[in-house]
Every structure is written in C-alpha cells, then in structure tokens.
Coordinates of C-alpha atoms in Angstrom, one line a residue:
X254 CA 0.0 0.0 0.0
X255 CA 1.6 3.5 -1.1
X256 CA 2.0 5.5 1.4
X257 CA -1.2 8.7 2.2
X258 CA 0.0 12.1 3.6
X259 CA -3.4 12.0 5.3
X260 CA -2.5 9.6 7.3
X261 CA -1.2 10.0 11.2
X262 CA 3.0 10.2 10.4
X263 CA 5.8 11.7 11.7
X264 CA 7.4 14.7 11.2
X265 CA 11.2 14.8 11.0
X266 CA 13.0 18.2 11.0
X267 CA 13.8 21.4 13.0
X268 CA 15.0 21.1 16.6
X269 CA 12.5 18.1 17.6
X270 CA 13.8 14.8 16.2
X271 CA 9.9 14.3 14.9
X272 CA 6.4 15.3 15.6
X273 CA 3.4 13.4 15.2
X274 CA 1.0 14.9 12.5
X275 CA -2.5 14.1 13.0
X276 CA -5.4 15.7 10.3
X277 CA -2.5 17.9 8.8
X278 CA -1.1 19.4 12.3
X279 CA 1.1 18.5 15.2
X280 CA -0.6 16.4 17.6
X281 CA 1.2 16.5 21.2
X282 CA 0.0 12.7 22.8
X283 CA -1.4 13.4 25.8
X284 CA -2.2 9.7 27.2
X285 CA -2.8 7.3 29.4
X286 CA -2.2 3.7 29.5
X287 CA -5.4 0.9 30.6
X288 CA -4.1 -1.9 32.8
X289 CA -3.3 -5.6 31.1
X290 CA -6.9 -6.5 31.2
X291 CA -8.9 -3.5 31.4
X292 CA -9.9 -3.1 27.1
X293 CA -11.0 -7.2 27.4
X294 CA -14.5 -6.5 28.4
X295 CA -16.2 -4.2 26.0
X296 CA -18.9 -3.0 28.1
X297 CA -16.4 -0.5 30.4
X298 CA -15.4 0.7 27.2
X299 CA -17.7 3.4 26.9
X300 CA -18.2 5.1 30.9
X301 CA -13.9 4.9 31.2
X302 CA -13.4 6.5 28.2
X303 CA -15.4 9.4 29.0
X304 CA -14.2 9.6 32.3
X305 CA -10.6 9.9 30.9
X306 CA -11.2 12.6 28.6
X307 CA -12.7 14.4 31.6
X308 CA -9.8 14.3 33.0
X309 CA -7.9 15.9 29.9
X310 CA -7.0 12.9 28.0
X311 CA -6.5 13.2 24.4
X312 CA -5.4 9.5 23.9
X313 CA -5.3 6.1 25.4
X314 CA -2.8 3.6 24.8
X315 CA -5.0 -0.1 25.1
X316 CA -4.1 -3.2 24.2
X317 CA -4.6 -5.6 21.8
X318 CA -5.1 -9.5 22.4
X319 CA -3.7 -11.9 19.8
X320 CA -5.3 -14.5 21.3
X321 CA -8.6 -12.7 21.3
X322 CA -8.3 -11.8 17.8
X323 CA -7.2 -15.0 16.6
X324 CA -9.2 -17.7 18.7
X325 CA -8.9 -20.4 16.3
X326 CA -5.9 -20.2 13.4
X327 CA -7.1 -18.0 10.6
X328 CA -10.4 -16.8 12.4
X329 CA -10.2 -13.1 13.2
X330 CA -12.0 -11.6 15.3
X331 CA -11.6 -7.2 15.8
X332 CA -15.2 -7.0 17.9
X333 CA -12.9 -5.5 21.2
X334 CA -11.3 -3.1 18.9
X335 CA -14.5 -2.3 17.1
X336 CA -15.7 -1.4 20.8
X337 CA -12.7 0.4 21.7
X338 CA -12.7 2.7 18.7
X339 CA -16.7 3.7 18.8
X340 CA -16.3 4.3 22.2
X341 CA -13.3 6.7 21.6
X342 CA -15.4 8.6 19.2
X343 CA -18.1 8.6 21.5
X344 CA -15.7 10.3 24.5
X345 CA -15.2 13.9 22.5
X346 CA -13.3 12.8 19.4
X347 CA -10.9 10.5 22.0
X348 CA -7.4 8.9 20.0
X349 CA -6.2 5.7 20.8
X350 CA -2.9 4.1 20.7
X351 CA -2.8 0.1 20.1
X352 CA -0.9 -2.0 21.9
X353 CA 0.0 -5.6 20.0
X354 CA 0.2 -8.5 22.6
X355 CA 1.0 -11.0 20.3
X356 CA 4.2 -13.4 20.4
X357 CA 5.9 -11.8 23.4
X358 CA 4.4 -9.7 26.2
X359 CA 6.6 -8.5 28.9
X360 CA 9.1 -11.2 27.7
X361 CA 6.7 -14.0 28.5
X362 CA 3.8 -15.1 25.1
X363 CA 1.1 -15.3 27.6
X364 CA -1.4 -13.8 25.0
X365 CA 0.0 -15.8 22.3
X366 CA -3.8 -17.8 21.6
X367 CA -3.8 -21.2 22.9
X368 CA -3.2 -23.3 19.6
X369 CA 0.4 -21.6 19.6
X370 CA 0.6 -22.4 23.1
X371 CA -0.3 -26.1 23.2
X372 CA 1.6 -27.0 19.8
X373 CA 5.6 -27.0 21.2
X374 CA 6.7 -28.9 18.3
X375 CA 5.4 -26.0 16.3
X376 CA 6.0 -23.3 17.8
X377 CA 9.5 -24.5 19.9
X378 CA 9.9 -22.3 23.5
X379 CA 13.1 -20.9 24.7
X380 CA 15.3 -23.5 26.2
X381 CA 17.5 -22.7 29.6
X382 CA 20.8 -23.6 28.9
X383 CA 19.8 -26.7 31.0
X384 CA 17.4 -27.6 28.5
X385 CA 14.7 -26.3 30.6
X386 CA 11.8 -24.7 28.6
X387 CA 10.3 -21.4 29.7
X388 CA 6.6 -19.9 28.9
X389 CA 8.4 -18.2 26.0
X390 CA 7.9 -18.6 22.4
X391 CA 11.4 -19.1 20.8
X392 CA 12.3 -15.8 18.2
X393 CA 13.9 -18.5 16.6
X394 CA 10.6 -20.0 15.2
X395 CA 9.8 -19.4 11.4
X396 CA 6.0 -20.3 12.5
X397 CA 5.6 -17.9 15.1
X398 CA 7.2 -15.1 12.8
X399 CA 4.9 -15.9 10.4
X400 CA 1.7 -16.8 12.3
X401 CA 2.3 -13.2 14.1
X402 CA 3.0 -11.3 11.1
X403 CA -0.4 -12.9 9.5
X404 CA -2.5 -11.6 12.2
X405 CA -1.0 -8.5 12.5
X406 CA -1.6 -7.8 8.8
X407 CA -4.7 -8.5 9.2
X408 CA -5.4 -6.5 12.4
X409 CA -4.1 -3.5 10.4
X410 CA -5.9 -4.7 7.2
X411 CA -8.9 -4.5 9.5
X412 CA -8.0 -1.1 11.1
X413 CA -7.6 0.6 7.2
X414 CA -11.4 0.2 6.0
X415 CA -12.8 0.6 9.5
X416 CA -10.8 3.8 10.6
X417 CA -8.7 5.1 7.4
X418 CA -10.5 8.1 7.2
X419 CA -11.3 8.8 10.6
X420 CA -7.6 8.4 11.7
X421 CA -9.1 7.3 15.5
X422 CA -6.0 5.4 15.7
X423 CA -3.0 7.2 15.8
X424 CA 0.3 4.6 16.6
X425 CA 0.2 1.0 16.7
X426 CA 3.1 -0.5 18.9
X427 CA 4.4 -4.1 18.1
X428 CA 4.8 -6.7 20.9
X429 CA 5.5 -5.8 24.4
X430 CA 8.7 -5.3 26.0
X431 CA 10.1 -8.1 24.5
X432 CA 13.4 -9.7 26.2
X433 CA 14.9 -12.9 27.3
X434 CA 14.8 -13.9 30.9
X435 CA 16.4 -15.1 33.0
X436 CA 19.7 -16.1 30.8
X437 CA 21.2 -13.4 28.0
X438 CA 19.8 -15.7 24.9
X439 CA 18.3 -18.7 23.8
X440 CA 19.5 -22.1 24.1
X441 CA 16.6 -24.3 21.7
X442 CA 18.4 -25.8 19.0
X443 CA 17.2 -23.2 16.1
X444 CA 18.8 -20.6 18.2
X445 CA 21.9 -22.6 18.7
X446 CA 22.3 -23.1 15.1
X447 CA 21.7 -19.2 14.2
X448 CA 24.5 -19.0 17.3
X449 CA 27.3 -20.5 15.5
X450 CA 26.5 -18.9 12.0
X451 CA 28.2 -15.7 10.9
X452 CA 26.9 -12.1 12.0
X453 CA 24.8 -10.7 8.9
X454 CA 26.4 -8.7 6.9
X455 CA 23.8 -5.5 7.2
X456 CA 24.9 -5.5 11.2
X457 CA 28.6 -5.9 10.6
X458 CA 28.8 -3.2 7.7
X459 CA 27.3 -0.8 10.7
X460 CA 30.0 -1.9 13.2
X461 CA 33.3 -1.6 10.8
X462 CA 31.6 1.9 9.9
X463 CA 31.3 2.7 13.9
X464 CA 27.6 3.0 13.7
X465 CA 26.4 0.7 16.1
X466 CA 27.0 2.6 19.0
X467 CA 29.8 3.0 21.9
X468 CA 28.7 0.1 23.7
X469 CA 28.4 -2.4 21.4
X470 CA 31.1 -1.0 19.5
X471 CA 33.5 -1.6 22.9
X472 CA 31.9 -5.1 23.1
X473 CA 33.3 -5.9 19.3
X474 CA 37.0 -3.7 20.4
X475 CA 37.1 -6.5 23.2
X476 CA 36.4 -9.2 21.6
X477 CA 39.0 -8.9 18.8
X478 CA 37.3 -6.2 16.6
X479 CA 36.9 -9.2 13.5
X480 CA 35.4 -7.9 10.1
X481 CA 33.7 -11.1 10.1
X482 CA 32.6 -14.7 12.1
X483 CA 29.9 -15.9 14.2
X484 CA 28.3 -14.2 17.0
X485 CA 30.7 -15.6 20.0
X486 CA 33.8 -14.7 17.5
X487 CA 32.6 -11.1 16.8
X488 CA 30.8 -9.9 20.0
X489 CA 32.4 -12.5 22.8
X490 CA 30.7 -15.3 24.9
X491 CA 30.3 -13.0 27.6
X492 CA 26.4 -12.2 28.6
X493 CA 26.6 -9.1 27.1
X494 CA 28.0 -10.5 23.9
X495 CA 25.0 -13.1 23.9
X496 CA 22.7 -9.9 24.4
X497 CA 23.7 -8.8 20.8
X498 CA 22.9 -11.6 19.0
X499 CA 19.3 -11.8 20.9
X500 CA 18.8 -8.4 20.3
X501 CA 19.2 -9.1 16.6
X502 CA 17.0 -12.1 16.7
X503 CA 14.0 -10.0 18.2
X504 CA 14.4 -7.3 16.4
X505 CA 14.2 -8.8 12.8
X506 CA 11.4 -11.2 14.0
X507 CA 10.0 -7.9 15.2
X508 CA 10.6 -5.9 11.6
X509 CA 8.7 -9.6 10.0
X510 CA 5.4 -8.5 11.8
X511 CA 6.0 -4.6 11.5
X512 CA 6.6 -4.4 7.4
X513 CA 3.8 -7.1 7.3
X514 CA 1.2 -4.4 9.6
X515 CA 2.8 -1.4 7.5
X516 CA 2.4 -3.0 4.1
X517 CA -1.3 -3.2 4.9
X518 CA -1.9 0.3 6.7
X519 CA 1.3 2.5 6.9
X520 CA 0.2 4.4 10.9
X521 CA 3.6 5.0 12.5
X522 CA 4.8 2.0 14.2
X523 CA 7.3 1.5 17.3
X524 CA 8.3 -0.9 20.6
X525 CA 8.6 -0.2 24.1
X526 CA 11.3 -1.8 26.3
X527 CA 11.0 -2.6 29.8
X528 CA 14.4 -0.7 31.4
X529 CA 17.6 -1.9 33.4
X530 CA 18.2 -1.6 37.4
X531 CA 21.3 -0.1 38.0
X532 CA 23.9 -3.2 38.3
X533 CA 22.1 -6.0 36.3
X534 CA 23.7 -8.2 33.9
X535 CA 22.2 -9.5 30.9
X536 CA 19.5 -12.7 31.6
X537 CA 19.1 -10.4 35.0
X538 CA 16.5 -7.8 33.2
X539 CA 14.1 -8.5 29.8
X540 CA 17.7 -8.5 28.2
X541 CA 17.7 -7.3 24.4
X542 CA 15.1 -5.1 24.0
X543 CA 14.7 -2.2 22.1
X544 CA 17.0 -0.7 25.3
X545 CA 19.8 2.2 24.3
X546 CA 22.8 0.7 24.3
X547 CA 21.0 -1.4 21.9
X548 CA 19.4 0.8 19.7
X549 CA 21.5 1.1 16.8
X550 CA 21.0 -2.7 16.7
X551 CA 17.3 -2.3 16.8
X552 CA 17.2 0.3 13.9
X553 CA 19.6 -1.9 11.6
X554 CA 17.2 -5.1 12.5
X555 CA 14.1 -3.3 12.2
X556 CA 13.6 -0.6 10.1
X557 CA 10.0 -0.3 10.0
X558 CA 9.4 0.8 13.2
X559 CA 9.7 4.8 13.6
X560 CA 11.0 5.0 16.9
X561 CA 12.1 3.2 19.8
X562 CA 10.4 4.1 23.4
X563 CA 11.2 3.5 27.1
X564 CA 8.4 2.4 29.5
X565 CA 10.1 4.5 32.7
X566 CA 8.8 2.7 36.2
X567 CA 12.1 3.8 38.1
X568 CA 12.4 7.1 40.0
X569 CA 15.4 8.6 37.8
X570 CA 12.9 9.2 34.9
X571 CA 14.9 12.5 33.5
X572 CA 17.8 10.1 32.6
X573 CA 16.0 7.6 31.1
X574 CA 13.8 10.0 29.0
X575 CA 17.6 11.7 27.5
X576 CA 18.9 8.2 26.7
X577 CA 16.1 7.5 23.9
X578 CA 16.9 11.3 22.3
X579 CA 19.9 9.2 20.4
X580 CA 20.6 8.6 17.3
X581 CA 17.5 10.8 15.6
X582 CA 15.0 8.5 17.4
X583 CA 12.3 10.2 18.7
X584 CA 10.9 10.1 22.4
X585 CA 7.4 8.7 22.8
X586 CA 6.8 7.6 26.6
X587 CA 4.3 4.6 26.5
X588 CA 4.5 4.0 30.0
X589 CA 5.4 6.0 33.4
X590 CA 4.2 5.1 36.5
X591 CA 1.6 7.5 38.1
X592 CA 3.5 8.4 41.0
X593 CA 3.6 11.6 42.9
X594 CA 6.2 12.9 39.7
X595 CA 3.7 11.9 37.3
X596 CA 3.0 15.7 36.5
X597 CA 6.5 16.8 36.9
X598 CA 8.2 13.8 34.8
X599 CA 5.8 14.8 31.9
X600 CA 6.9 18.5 31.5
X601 CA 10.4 16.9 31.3
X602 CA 9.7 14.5 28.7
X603 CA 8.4 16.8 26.5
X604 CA 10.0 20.2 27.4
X605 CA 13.5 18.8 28.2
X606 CA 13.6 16.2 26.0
X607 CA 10.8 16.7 23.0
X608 CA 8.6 13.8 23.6
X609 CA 5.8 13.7 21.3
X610 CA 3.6 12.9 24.3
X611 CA 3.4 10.5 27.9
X612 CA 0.8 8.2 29.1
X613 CA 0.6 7.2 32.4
X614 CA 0.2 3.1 33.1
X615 CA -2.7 1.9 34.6
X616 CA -4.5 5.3 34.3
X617 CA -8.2 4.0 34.7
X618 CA -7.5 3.1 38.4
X619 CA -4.5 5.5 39.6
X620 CA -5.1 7.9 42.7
X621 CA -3.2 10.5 40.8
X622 CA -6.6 11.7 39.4
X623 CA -5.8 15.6 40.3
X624 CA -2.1 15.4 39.3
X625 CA -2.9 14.0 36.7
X626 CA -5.9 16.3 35.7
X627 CA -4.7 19.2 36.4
X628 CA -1.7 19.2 34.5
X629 CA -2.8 17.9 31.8
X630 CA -5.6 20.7 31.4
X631 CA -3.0 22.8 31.6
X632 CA -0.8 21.1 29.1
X633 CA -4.0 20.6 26.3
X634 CA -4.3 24.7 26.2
X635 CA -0.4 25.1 25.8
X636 CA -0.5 22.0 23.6
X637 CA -0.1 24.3 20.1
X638 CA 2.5 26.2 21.8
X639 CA 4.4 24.0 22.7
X640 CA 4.6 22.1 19.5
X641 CA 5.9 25.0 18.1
X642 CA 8.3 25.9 20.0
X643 CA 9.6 22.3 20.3
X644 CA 10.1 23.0 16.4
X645 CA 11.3 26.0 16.6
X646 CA 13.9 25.3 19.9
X647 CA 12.5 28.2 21.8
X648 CA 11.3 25.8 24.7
X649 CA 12.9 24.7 28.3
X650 CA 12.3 22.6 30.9
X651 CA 13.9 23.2 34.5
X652 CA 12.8 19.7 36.4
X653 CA 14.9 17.9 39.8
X654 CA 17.3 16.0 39.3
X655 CA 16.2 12.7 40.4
X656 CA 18.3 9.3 41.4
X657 CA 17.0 5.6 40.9
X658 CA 17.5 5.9 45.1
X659 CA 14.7 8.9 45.2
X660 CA 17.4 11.4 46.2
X661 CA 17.3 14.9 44.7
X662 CA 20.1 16.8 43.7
X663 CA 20.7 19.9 45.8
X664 CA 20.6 23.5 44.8
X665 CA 18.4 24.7 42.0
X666 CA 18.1 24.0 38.6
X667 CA 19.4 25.6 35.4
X668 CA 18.7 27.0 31.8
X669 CA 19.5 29.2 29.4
X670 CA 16.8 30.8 26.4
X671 CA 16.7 34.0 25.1
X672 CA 19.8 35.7 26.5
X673 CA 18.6 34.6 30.0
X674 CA 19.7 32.3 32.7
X675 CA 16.4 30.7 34.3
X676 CA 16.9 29.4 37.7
X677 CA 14.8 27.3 39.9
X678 CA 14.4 25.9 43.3
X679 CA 11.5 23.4 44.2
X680 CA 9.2 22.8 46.8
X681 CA 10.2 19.5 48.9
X682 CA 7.2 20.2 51.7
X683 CA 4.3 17.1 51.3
X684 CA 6.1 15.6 48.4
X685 CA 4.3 12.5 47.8
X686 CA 1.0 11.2 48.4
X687 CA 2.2 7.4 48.7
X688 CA 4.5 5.2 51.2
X689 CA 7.7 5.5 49.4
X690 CA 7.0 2.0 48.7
X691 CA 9.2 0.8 45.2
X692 CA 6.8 -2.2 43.7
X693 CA 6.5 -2.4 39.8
X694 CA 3.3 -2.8 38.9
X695 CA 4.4 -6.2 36.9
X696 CA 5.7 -7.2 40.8
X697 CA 2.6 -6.4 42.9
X698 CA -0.1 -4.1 43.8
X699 CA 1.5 -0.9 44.1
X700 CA 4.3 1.2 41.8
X701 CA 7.0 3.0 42.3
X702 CA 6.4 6.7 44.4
X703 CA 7.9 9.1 45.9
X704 CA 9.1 9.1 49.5
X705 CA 7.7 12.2 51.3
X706 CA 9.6 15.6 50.9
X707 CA 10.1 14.5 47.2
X708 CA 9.3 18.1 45.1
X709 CA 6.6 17.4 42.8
X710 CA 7.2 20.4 40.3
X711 CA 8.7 21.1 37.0
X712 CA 8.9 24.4 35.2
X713 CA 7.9 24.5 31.3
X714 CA 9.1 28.0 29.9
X715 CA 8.1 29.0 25.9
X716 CA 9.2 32.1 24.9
X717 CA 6.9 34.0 23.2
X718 CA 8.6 37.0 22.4
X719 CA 12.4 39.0 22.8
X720 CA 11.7 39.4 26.1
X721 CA 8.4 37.5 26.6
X722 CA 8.0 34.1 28.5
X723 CA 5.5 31.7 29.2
X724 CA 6.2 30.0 32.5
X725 CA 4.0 26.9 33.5
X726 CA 4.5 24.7 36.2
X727 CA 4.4 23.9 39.9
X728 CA 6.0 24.2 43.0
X729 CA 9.0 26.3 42.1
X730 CA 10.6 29.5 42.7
X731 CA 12.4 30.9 39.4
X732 CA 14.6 33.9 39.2
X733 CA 16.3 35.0 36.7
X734 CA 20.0 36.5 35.4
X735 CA 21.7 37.5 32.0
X736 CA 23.3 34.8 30.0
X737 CA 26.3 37.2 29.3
X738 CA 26.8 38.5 33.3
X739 CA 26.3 42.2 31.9
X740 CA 23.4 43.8 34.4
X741 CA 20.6 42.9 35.9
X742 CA 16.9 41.3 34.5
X743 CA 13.9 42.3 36.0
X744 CA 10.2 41.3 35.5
X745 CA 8.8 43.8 34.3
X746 CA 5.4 42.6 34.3
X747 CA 3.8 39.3 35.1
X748 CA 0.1 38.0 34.6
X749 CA -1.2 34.7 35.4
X750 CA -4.3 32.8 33.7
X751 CA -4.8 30.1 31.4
X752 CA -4.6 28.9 27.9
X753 CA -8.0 27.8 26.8
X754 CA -7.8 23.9 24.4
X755 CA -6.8 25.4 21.1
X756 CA -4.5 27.4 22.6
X757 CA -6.2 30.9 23.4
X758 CA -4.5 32.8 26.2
X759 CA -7.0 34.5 28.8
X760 CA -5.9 36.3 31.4
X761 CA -6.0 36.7 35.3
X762 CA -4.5 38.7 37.8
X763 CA -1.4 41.2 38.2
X764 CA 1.3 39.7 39.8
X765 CA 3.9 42.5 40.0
X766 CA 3.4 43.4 43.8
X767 CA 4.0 40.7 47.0
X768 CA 3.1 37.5 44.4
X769 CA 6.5 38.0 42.6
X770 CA 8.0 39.5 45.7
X771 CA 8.6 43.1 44.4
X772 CA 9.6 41.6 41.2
X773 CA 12.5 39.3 42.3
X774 CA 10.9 36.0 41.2
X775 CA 8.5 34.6 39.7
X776 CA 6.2 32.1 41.7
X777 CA 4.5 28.9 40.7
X778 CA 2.3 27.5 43.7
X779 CA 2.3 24.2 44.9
X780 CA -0.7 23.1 45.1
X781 CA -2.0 22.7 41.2
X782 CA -0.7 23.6 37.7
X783 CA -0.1 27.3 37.2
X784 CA 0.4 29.2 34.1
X785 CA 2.0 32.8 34.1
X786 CA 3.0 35.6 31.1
X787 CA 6.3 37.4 31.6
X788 CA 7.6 40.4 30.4
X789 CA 11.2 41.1 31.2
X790 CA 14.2 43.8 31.4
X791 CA 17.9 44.2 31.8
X792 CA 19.2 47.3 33.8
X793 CA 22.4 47.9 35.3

C-alpha cells in the first residue's frame, strides 16, 4: 500500500527529532495507558473513556489480544477493537494508541492464543541452557514469525477500512517489551544453530563503519574487533555479547510482523522496552530489548518501526527519557508510573527532552486523578505552543534532578533561552502522596512513588517573544539573570491565567506586587498547575 500524507505520520525536522501529525497538524500525545486487562471487556469501554477525557486525556494507549483476535488459526476476530474505537469517538473525538500483545508480552507469550501455546513442536519455546523450557515462544521460530505477522496484517488490514478516514488510531506498537529472561539468549536448538552462524552482513557493515554505537562497538574492540565470524567470534561469549545476538533475533522477528502491519496500513509504528536496574547483567533484566545501548541494533534489524520508546517505572525518569533522544529516534513515553512525579516527569519529557507525548500506566484506576488532571488541562491549552516551539527550539524545561534511590540533587536547577539564565528551586514540603513503597506494577499491587519531601514540580518555559515568557509549572521558585553577566533582568510585568484547548491565552490577575515579591521572582504555587506571562528587562 503506497503511502497517504493524510495519514497520522511523523514529522522529522527542526530542533524536535519528529512530531506526530494528525489531520494535517502536530498532535502532542497526551495519554494514558489501561491496565493488562482492562480493554478485554467491551462494556467498560464506553463510561472509562469518558471519564478519561474528563480528565484531559487526548489519547489512550489499550491493548490488543492476539489470542482474542485469533481464537482459532485464521479466524479473526476485531469486535474488542470495534468497541474500543466507537467508544473513543463517542468520548469527545478520543485517539487511541494500540498496543499488539502477540508473540511476546513482557518477555513472557502469555497472550500468544492457545493453539500456539499447546503445539511446542510447532512453535518450539526458549530452552535454559539446562534444557529447561520457559513460557516463551522461541524468536527463533519461522512459525511464530509468520503466524504473528499474518494476524498483525490482518489486524491493520482491518483497522484501514474501519478507521482510514477517521484516523481514531494514531500509533500502533508491536509486541511488548520483549526480552529474554532469565539467561542473555536462547539455548533451543534453532537458536543454537543461528548461534554459531556468521553475523549478517547488514549488522557488521554498521559496526566496521562505527555506527552501532559506543557500547556495542567496545563489546566488538574487546572481543578482537573481527570484520567477520559468528556471534561468539565477533561480540564474545560474555552475557553481554550473547545480548547482541538476541537483540538481533528479536528485532528482525519484530521488523517480519511490523513491514507485514505497514504494508497493509502505513500508521507509525514502534516498541517499548521494559528498562535496566542499576547493576544488572544481561539474563538479570528483559535483556535485548529495544534498550539504548541497543538501539543502533534495533534500527539496523528493524527498520520499519519509527522509533524506539522506554516504558520508565524507576524514579530517575529524566535520565531515562535523555537516553532515547539518540541517534535521531524520537521520544514517545508509552508508559510512566503514576506516581507523585507523574505531572512533573511529563513537563520533562516533552519540554527537556521533545517527547511527542506521555501516558501514564494503569491510568483508569491511579489515585493521581488531580495530578494527573490538572496538569494535563493545563498542558491541552499550551498543547499548540508547545509544538511550536519544540520545532522551533524556543522551549525549556527546568525539572529535579532525580536518582533511581529517590534522592534529589541539591541547589536549583538551570537553563538558558533568550539571553537569560532561568533558575529554579523546588518545593520538597508534602512531596508525595504514597508510602515510598518501590513495587512495579508487573511485581505487585502498588508502583514505584515518591518518598515524602520528594518536590513534585517542573517548570515548562516558551518564549513567546524577545523578552516575553510563558512560565507553566508547579512548586517552584524561578529567578532569573543575563546569559552574558552584563546587568541585571527584572520582570517587568507578570500575569497569570490560562490557555484555553486550542491554545487561546485568557488572562487573570497582576502579579507584579508581594506574588513575585517586588519583582524578584516569579512564583508557581504548589498546590496545582499554574500558568503565568512574563515580560522582562535588563538594567544595570
């Protein structure tokens, strides 16, 4: 199928590795993800949709059930995403994102349907290097490439004459953090044979040419730096080395299912990796996922997919969000955890980083309900705004430093726009609405949150003018100095108010008496989401 400009696609150009283009315009994803098994009963479809857009959603990222669509081999059924798409349109024009649980899903094929699942000759498992099989269909296996790829094709088939004019679906993502656990690779024999065969040519052309990436480039350097051999010869026997060649294997099974989805209905297609605890070896973690040291590997394996996204559970979210901004792939963040930073880690991804949008996982049950809706009203007025100043460069983000360990960097945080240094210290008082409790939600019942004292804020400043800014944010104090250490700035005026959806500005009160402290500083309360206009001035 050709490709149709119509069509949701990215953008690739000016100072944002890519926008998302929805209808003609740039379309700033502001999501939430439903839990595992909240889009499998289509009669909640309809009252949690509207309450999501109530609370400022544009989109929702649900999932998609292979073995729902495909019961019985070669008998599709779409009714679930049928429901899930009238019930978007029904919830004020609602986008979705789908999520493809076929072969792999969080490592394991537990939503592979059950005649994949009951027919191991067919469709072989991973084998432990003890021989041990694990509930995980082999990437080795032709059958499962192909069986996958055939009801992805027709899933997207499906999707073209039911939505390809009313572009309800935006992104479709293939599999689900895929990875091997708990060793580095597979030990069945079809994986054993690909093993001991030589490293494709298409990989190996990347590494001589140093395009593969400093780590896997170092793992190469170590391991003799050969122009050509098998896997152990060119990337070592070491875990890491055996990480490679897995990566390889589920990324090109990955590209199989992807080209077979695009050639049917070209939406913009990517995978999410679940993310590495500091310390952990390879087989410790869903090794050889779409991760970053990785993703040069990912894009030579599968080109099809358009970018390459982090699902971000652990505390030290700013770090993980800069790590996909590599390599021209664009930041899309399918998954956060809803924690006490949810608001805060979202004006980072997208101001700090240029993500084309956030969701929130397991957003039809979180208690971050204000945090959530709150900011994100505040983020669906700025929403054109920002878009164009992520193209243009004229944006900032000034967000705390957090470690994996909850810890926050001290003293304020910095950036420089416009000739001026922005500067910002953040509230730590009632931090955190949970028990500092650090559960994954694949682990237990809670999620990662912050301890108590942890600041909740970011700042997201747009400037709007030479000396005009649009500061938007929470809990933070920002004053400001010239870039070049000539003078003094000043505010010379600042307004608070809103930004209506579409982008209109409507303002509120003066600020420029005890609110900004005689003009020293702009304040941005703690309590909810805050949007001020500022006018400043140099003097000496």
């Amino acid at each position: 199928m050709s490709e149709d400009a119509s069509l949701p696609h990215l953008r690739r150009g000016g100072r944002a590795a890519a926008q998302l283009i929805v209808d003609g315009k740039p379309f700033l994803v502001l999501g939430g993800e439903l839990g595992n098994s909240s889009a499998s009963d289509p009669d909640e479809l309809p009252e949690m949709f509207a309450r999501l857009r109530r609370m400022h959603l544009n989109t929702v990222l649900t999932p998609v059930y292979w073995d729902r669509v495909e019961p019985r081999e070669g008998d599709f059924d779409f009714s679930l995403v049928r429901a899930a798409i009238e019930a978007a349109r029904a919830a004020d024009g609602l986008r979705l994102v789908l999520l493809w649980f076929g072969t792999w899903k969080n490592s394991m094929s537990c939503y592979a349907p059950g005649w994949v699942k009951r027919d191991a000759g067919r469709f072989p498992r991973v084998r432990l290097r003890s021989g041990e099989a694990t509930e995980i269909v082999s990437p080795a296996c032709a059958a499962a490439r192909e069986a996958d790829a055939r009801a992805f094709a027709a899933l997207m088939r499906w999707l073209r004459e039911v939505d390809g004019e009313r572009h309800t679906v935006l992104m479709v993502q293939v599999e689900n953090e895929v990875g091997m656990i708990p060793e580095p690779r597979d030990h069945s024999p079809g994986s054993e044979a690909a093993y001991r065969e030589a490293v494709p040519a298409a990989l190996l052309s990347r590494l001589t040419a140093g395009e593969l990436g400093p780590e896997v480039t170092a793992l190469w350097r170590r391991a003799g730096g050969r122009d050509a051999g098998t896997w152990p010869e060119v990337f070592g026997e070491e875990p890491e080395g055996e990480e490679v060649f897995s990566a390889w294997q589920f990324a090109t099974f990955v590209e199989a299912v992807a080209a077979a989805g695009r050639e049917e209905y070209p939406l913009p297609l990517f995978a999410n990796a679940a993310l590495i605890r500091p310390g952990y070896r390879p087989g410790q973690y869903p090794s050889a996922g779409p991760l970053p040291h990785l993703m040069e590997v990912w894009q030579t394996g599968a080109p099809s997919l358009e970018m390459l996204s982090p699902d971000i559970y652990f505390p030290n979210f700013g770090e993980w969000a800069g790590r996909y901004v590599r390599g021209g792939n664009p930041l899309f963040v399918p998954e956060m955890a809803a924690s006490a930073r949810v608001g805060g880690n979202a004006l980072c991804a997208i101001g700090r980083h240029g993500a084309m949008g956030v969701a929130p996982f397991a957003v039809e049950t979180t208690d971050q309900y204000p945090q959530i809706t709150d900011c994100y009203r505040l983020l669906a007025g700025l929403a054109p705004h920002i878009l164009e100043a992520q193209w243009d460069g004229t944006i900032l983000c000034l967000s705390p430093e957090v470690a994996f360990d909850w810890q926050v960097a001290d003293g304020p945080e910095r950036g420089e726009m416009g000739g001026v240094v922005f500067e910002a210290a953040f509230d730590r008082a009632g931090g955190a609405s949970g028990d500092g409790t650090s559960v994954l939600p694949t682990l237990g019942t809670g999620r990662w949150d912050a301890p108590p004292g942890t600041p909740r804020g970011a700042v997201l400043i747009l400037q709007s003018g030479p000396e005009e800014f649009v500061l938007a944010g929470m809990g933070a104090v920002v004053t400001f100095a010239p870039a070049d250490g000539r003078g003094r700035v000043g505010i010379e005026s600042a307004r608070d108010g809103w930004y209506e959806t579409g982008g209109a500005w409507r303002g509120g009160r003066w600020l420029n008496g005890d609110q900004t402290h005689q003009g020293r500083h702009v304040r941005l309360p703690g309590d909810t989401w805050r949007v001020q206009r500022v006018r400043l001035y140099r003097y000496t």
